[in-house]
Coordinates of C-alpha atoms and ligand atoms in Angstrom, one line a residue:
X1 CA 20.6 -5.7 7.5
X2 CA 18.5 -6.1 10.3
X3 CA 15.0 -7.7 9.5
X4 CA 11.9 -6.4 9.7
X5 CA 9.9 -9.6 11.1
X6 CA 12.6 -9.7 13.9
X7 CA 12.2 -6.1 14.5
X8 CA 7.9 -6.1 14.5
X9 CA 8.6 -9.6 16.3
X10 CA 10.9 -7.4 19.0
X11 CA 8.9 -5.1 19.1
X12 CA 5.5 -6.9 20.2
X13 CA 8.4 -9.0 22.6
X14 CA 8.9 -5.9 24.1
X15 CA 5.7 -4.4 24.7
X16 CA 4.3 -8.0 26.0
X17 CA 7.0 -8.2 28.3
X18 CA 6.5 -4.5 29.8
X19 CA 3.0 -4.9 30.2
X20 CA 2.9 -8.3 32.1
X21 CA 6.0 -7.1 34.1
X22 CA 3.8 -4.0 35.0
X23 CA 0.6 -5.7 35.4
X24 CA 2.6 -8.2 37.5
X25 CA 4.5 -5.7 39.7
X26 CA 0.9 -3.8 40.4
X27 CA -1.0 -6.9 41.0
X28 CA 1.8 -8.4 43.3
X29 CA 1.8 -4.7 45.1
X30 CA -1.8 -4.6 45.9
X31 CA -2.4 -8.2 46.7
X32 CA 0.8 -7.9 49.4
X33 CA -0.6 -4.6 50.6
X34 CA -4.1 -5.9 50.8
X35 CA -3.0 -9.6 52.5
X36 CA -1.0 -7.4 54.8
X37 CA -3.9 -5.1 55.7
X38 CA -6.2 -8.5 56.4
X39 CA -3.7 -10.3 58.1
X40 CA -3.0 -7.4 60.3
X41 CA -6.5 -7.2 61.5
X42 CA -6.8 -10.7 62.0
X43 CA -3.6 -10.4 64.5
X44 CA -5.1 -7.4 66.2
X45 CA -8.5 -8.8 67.0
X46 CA -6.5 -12.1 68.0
X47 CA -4.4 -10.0 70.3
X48 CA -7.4 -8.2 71.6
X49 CA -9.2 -11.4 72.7
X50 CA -6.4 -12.9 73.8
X51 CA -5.6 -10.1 76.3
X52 CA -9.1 -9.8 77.3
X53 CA -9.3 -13.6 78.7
X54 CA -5.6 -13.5 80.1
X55 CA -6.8 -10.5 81.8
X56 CA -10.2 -12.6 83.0
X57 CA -7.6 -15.3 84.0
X58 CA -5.8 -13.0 85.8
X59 CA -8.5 -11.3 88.0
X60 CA -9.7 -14.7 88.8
X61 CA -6.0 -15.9 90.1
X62 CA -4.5 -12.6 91.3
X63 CA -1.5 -13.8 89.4
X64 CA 0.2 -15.5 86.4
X65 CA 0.6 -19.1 87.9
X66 CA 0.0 -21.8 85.8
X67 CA -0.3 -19.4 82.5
X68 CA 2.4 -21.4 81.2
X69 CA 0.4 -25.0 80.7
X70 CA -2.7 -22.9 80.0
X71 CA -0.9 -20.7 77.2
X72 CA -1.4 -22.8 74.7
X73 CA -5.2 -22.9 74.8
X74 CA -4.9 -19.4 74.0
X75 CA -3.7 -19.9 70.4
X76 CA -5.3 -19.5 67.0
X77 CA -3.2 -20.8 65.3
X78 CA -0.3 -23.8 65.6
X79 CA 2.0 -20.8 63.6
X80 CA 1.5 -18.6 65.7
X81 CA 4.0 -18.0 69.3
X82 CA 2.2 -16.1 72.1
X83 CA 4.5 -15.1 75.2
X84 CA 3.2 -13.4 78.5
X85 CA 5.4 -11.1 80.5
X86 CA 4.6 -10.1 84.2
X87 CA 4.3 -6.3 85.0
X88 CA 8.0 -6.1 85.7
X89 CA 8.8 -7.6 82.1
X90 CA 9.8 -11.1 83.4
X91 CA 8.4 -13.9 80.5
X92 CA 6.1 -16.0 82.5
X93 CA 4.3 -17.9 80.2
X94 CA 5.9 -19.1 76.6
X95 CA 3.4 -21.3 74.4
X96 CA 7.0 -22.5 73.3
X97 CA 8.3 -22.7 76.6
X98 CA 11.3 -21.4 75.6
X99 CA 11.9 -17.4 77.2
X100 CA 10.2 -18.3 80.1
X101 CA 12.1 -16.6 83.3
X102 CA 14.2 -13.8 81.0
X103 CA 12.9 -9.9 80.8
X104 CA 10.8 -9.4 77.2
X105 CA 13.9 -6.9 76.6
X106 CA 16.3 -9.4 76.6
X107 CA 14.8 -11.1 74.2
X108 CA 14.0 -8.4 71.5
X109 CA 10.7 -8.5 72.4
X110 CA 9.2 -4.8 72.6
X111 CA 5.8 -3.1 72.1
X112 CA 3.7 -6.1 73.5
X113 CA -0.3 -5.0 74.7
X114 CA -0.9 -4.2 77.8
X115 CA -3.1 -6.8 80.1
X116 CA -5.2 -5.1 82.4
X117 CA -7.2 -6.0 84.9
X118 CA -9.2 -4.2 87.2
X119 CA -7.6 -1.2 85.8
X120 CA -4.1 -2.5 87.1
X121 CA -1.2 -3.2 84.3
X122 CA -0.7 -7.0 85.1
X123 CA 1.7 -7.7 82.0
X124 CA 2.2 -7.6 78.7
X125 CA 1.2 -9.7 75.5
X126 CA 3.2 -10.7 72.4
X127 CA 1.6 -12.3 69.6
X128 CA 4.7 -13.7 67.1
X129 CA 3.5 -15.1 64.0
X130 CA 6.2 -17.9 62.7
X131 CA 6.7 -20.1 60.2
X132 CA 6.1 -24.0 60.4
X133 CA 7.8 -26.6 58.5
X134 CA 10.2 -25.0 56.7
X135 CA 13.3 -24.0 59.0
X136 CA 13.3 -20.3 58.0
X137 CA 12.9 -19.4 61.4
X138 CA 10.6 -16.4 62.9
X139 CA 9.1 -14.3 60.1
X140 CA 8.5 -10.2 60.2
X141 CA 10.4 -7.2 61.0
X142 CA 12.0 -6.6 63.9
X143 CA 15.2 -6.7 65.3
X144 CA 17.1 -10.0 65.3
X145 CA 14.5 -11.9 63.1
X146 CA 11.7 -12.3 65.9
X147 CA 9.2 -9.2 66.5
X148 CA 5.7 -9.0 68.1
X149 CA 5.1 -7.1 64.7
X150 CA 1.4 -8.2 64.7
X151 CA 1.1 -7.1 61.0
X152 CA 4.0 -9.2 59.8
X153 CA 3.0 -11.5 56.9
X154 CA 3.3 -15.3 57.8
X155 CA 5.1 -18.0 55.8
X156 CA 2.0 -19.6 54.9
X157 CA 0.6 -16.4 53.4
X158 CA 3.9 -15.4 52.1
X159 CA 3.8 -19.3 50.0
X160 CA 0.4 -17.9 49.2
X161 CA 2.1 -14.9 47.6
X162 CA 4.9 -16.7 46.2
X163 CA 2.5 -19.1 44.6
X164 CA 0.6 -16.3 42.8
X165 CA 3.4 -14.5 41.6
X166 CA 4.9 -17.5 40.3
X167 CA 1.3 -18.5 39.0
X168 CA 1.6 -14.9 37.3
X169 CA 5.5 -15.4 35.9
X170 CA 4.0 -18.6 34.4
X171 CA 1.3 -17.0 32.8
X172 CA 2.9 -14.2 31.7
X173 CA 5.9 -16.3 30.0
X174 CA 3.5 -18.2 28.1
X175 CA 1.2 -14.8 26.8
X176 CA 4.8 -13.7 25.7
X177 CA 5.5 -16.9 24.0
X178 CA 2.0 -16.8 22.4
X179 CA 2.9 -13.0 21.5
X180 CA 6.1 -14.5 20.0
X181 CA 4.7 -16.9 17.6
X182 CA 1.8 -14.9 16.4
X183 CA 4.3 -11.5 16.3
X184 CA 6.3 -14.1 14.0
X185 CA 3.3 -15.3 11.5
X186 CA 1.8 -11.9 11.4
X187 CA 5.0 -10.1 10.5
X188 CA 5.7 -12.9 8.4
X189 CA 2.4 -12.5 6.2
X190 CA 3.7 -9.0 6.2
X191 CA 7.3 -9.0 5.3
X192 CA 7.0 -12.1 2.5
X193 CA 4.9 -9.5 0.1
X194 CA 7.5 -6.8 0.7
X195 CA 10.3 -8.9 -0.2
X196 CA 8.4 -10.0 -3.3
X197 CA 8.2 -6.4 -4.0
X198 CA 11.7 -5.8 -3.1
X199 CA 12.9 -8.4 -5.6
X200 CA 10.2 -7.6 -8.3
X201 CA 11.8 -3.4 -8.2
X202 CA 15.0 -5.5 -8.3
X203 CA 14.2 -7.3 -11.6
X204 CA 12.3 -4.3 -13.4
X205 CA 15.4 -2.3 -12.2
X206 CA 17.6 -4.9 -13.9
X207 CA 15.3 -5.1 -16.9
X208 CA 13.2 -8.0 -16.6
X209 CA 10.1 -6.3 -17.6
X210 CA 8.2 -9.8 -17.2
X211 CA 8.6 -10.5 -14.2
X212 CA 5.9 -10.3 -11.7
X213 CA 5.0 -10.5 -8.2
X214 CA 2.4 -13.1 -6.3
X215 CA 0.6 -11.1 -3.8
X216 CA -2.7 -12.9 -3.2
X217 CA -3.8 -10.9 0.1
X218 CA -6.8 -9.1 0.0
X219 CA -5.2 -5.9 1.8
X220 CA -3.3 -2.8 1.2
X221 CA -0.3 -5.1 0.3
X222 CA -2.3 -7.2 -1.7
X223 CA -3.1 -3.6 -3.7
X224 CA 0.3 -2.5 -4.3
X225 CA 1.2 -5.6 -5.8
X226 CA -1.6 -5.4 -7.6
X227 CA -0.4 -2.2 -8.9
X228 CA 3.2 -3.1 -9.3
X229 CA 2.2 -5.9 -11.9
X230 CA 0.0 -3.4 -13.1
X231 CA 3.0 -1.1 -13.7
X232 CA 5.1 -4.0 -14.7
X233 CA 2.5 -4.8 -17.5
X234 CA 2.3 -1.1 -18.7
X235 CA 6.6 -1.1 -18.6
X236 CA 6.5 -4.0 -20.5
X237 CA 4.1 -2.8 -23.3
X238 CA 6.2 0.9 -23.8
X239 CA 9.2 -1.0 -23.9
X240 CA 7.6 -3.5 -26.5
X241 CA 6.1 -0.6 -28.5
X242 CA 9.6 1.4 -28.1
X243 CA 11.4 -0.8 -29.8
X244 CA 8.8 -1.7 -32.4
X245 CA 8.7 2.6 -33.2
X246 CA 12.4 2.6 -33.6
X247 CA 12.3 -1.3 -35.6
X248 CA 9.5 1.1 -38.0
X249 CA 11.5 4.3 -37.5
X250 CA 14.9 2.7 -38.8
X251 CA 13.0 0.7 -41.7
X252 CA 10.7 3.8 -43.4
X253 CA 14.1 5.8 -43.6
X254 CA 16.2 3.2 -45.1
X255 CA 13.5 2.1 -47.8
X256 CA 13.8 5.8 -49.5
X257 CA 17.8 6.3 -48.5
X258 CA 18.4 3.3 -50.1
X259 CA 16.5 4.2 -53.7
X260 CA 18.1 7.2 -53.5
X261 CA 21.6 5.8 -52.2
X262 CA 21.1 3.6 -55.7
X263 CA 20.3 6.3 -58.1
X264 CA 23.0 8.1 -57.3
X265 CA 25.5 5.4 -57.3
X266 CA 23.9 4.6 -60.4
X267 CA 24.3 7.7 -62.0
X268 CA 27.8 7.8 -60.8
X269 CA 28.9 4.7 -62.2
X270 CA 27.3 5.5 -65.6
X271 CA 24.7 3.0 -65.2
X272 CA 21.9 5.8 -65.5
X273 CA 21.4 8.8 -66.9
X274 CA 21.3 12.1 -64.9
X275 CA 18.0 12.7 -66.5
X276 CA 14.2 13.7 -65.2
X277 CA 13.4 9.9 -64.7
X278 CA 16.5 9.5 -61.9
X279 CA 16.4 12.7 -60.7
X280 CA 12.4 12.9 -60.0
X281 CA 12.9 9.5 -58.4
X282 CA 15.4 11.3 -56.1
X283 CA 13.3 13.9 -55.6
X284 CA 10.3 11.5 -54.4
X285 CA 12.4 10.0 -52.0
X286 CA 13.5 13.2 -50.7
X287 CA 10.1 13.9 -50.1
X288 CA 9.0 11.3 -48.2
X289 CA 11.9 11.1 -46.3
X290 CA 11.3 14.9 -45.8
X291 CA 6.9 14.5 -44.5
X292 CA 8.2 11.0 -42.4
X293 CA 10.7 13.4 -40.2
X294 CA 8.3 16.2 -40.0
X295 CA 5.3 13.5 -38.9
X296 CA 7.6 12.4 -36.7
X297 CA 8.4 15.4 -35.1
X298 CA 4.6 16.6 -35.5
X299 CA 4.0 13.7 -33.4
X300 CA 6.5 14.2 -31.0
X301 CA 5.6 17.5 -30.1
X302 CA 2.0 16.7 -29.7
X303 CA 2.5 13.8 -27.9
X304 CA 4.4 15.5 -25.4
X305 CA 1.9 18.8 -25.4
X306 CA 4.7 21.0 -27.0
X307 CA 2.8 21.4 -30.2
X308 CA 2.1 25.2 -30.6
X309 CA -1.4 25.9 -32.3
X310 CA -2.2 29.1 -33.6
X311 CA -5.9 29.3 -33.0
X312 CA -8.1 31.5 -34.9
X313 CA -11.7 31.6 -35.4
X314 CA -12.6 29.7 -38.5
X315 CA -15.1 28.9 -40.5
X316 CA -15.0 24.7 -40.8
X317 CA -17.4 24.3 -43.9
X318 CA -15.1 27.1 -45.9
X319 CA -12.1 25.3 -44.9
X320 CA -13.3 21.9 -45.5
X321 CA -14.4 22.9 -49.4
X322 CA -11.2 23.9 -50.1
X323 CA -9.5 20.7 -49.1
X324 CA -12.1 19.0 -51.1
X325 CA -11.5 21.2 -54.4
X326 CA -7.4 20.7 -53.5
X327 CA -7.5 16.9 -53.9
X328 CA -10.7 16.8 -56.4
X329 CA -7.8 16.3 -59.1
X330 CA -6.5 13.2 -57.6
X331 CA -9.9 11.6 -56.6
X332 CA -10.6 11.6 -60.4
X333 CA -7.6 10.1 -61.3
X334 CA -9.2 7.1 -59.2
X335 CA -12.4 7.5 -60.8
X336 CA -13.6 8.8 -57.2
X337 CA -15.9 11.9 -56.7
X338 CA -15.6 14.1 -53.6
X339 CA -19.4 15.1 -52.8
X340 CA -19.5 17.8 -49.7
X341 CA -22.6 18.3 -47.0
X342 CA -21.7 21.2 -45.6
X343 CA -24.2 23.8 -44.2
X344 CA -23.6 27.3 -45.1
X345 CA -25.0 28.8 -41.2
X346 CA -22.1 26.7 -38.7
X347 CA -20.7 28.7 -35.9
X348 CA -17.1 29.8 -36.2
X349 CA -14.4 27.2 -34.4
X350 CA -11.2 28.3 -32.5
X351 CA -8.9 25.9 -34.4
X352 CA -5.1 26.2 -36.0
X353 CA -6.5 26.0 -39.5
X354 CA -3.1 24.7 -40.7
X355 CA -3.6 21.9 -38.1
X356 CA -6.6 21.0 -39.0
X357 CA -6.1 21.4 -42.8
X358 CA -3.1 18.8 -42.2
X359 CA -5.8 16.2 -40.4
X360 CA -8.6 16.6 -43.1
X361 CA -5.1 16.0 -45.7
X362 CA -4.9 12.4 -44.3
X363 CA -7.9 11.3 -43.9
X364 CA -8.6 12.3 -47.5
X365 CA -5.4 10.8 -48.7
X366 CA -6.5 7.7 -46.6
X367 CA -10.0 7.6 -48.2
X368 CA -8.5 8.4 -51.7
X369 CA -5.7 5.2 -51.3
X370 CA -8.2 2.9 -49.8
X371 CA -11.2 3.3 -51.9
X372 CA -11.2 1.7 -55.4
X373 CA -14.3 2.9 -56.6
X374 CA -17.7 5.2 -55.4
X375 CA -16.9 8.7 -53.7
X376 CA -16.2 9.9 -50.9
X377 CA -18.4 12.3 -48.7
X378 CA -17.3 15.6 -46.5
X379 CA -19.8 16.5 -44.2
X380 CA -19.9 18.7 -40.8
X381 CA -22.9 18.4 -38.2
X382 CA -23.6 20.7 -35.2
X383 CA -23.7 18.9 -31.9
X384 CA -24.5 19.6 -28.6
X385 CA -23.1 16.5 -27.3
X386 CA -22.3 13.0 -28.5
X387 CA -21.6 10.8 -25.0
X388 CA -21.4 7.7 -27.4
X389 CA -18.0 9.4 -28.2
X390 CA -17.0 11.4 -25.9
X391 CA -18.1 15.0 -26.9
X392 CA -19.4 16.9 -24.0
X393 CA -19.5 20.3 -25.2
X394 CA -21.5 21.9 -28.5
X395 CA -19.0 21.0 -31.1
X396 CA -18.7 20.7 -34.8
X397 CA -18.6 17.2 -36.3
X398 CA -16.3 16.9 -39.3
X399 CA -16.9 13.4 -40.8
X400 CA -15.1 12.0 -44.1
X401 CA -16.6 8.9 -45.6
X402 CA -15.4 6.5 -48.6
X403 CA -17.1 3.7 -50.0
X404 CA -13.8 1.9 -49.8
X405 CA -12.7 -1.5 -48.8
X406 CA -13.5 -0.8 -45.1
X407 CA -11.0 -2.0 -42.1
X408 CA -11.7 -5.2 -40.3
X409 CA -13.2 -5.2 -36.9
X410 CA -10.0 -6.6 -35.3
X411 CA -7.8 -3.9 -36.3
X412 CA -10.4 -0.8 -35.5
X413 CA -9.2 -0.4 -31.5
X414 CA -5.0 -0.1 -33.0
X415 CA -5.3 2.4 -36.4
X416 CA -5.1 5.4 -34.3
X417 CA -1.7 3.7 -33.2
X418 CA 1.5 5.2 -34.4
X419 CA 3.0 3.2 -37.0
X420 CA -0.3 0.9 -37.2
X421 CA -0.6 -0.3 -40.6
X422 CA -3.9 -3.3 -41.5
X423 CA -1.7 -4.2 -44.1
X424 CA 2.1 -3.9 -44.1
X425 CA 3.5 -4.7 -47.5
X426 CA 0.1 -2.4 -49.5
X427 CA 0.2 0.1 -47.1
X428 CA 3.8 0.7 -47.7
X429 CA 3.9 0.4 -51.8
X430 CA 1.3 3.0 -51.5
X431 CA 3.6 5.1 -49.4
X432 CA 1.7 4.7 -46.4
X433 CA 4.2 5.1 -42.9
X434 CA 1.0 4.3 -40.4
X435 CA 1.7 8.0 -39.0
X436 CA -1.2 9.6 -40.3
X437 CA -3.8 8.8 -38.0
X438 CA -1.8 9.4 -35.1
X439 CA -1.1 12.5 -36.3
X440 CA -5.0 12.7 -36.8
X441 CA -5.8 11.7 -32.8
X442 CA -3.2 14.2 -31.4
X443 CA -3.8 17.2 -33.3
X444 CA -7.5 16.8 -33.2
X445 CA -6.7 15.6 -29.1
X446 CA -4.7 19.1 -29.3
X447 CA -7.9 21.2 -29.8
X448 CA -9.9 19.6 -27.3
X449 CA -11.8 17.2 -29.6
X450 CA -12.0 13.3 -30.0
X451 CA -11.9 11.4 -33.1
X452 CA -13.6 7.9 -34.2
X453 CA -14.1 5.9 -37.0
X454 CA -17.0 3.2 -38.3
X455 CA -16.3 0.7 -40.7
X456 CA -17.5 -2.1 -42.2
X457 CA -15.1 -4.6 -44.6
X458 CA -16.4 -3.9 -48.2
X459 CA -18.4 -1.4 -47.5
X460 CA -16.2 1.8 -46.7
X461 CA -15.3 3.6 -43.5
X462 CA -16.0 6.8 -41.9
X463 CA -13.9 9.1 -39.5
X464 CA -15.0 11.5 -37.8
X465 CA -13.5 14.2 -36.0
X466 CA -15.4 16.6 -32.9
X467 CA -13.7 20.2 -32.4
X468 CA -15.4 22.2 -29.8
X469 CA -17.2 25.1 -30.8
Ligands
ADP1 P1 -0.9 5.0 -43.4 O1 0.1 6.2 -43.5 O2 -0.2 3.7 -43.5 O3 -2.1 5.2 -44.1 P2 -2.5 5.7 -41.2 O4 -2.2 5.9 -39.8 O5 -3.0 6.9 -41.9 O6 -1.3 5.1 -41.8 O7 -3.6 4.6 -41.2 C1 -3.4 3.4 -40.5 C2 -4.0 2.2 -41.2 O8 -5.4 2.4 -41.2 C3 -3.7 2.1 -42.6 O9 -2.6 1.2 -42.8 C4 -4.9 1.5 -43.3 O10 -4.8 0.1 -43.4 C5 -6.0 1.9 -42.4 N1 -6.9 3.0 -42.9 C6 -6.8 4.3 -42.7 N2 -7.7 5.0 -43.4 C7 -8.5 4.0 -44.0 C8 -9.6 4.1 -44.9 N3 -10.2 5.2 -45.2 N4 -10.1 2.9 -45.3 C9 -9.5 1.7 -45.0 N5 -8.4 1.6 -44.2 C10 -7.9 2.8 -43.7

């Protein structure tokens, strides 16, 4: 696998590279075109003064004797070559002294400027710009490497250009070097947090729920490890609670299938009796095991929005008195009284009565098992809204109170919590299976409400319950 810092790294290579290429190429271009363009003019007007006083040398002679010493006065530049044909082509004056005598033809010299003088052609002019110093020989077009070209670029200009483009190689090496080493950090500060997410999917695939990735940047990366441990956390705590549900699960079955497991064995083996004692113990068992599977599934179902209600306009108050009178029986056993507040003029509520029946069930059986001595209260109110708790439509508030033992602070945010017991080993002698309240959230969750609870230790607790009007 190719990776990704050498590819971003490549990839800023590449574009750095183009660019100064391009911007080199363009530059070069212009600046040869442009030098060209000047040192063409300068030839020109040299060539055009330099005619006009051979051709005032001229007139004043009537011929070309003695152009030859006097030819070199005539140059601009020690570069430069000038050579002066006669009329009929023969070289008469070379500042080199080299063609003098041979026809400009035979030579290769060809499209001199004319020298005139009073208005007679008297000869011809060549201006050669050469090179000095470095042996390269005559520079410009032309056949044969020499050429009058009077636009030809000279060595010395030509060094000029070769310096610059060099100068520009240089620079442009080093920009892509720069471009290299900062392409490498930057891609760098971006690949390391993707390969520390890489590994961390890696471990939370493998099933190391704990493990977490150090992203400290303050950027997008920076957020989606954030949110990765964030994730990683919430993994964690489902897998935690998982297995804690099916520890609870597995334990609150085999409490009663052992009794009953015992019984029977006991019955078999002629240890008990077959009688109402053994069987009625069966039959308790059977029951709870029986109301844990259906909370379960109760549970399940709401939890995962399956649970079907069967709504129907009902009156709370008349269904809340009725629960009251059902476990009036078994709040005296306790010594405890069940009192009702519950105005007679409440507006109907669209509720599965058989729903909500089974939530006011708990939390009476809750208030009944934790409350020693006192009463408990059943009360409704009519809100508009409650923010403090989350109602934001009229609703009905259905509120059971006990003067019980109350539930500490600590323990308030996790009852709601399936399988959340205060207190294990009481909870469970008293047949508690910390369902009940969970059941409580989701089915009151169900019909659009909220529930909450205030307690203080000693003093008693109350839930409450909101379902929309
Ligand atoms: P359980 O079936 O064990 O009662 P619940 O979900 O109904 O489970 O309740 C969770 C825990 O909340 C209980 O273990 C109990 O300690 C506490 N609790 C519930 N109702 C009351 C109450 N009215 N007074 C004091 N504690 C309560």
């Amino acid at each position: 696998m190719r990776s990704l810092s050498w590819k971003l790294a490549g990839a800023l290579l590449l574009i750095v590279a183009i660019s100064v290429g391009l911007m080199a190429y363009l530059i070069n271009l212009n600046t040869t075109r442009e030098f060209n363009q000047y040192v063409a003019q300068g030839n020109q007007k040299n060539i055009q003064s330099t005619s006009a006083a051979l051709s005032q040398l001229y007139s004043k002679e009537g011929n070309w004797d003695g152009i030859q010493s006097l030819l070199p006065d005539f140059l601009r530049s020690p570069n430069d070559r000038l050579v002066v044909a006669d009329a009929t082509g023969i070289i008469v004056g070379d500042s080199i002294n080299q063609w003098v005598g041979k026809t400009a033809g035979s030579v290769g010299l060809s499209n001199g400027t004319t020298i005139t003088a009073s208005g007679q052609d008297v000869g011809e002019l060549y201006l050669i710009t050469s090179q000095v110093g470095n042996g390269k020989g005559f520079m410009g077009g032309g056949k044969g490497g020499t050429s009058s070209t009077p636009t030809s670029v000279a060595t010395l200009e030509q060094d000029f250009i070769d310096r610059f483009n060099n100068s520009l190689l240089t620079t442009g090496l080093i920009v892509a070097a720069i471009a290299l080493i900062v392409g490498l950090i930057l891609t760098r500060q971006i690949t390391r947090p993707i390969k520390a997410l890489v590994n961390g999917v890696r471990q939370i695939a493998r099933g190391n729920l704990k493990h977490r990735v150090d992203i400290r940047s303050k950027d997008e990366l920076g957020n989606l490890g954030e949110s990765f441990n964030a994730m990683a956390v919430n993994l964690d705590k489902a897998e935690q609670e998982r297995k804690r549900i099916v520890a609870d699960i597995a334990h609150d079955l085999r409490t009663p299938l052992t009794v009953i497991e015992g019984t029977v064995t006991g019955i078999q083996d002629g240890v008990f009796q077959p009688d109402k004692e053994h069987l009625d113990t069966i039959k308790e068992q059977t029951s709870l095991l029986t109301r844990l599977t259906s909370d379960l599934r109760d549970l399940s179902l709401a939890e995962s929005g399956q649970l079907k209600l069967v709504l129907a306009p009902t009156d709370l108050a008349d269904l809340a008195q009725r629960k009251a009178n059902q476990f009036a029986v078994k709040a005296q056993e306790k010594g405890i009284k069940i009192n009702t507040n519950l105005p007679g003029n409440l507006s109907n509520v669209n509720i599965d009565p058989a729903r909500i029946e089974q939530v006011l069930g708990n939390l009476i059986t809750n208030a009944i098992r934790h409350t020693s001595s006192g009463s408990i209260k059943i009360s409704i109110q009519q809100v508009n809204s409650d923010a403090a708790h989350q109602v934001n439509k009229p609703s009905l508030i259905l509120s059971v109170a006990d003067t019980g033992e109350g539930i500490a602070e600590e323990h308030l945010p996790h009852i709601f919590e399936r399988f959340y017991r205060v207190e294990k080993s009481r909870a469970k002698s008293e047949g508690g299976s910390g369902l009940g309240l969970a059941i409580v959230k989701q089915m009151v969750q169900a019909h659009g409400g909220n529930v909450w609870v205030e307690s203080k230790i000693g003093k008693g607790s109350t839930f409450n319950i909101s379902l929309p009007t």
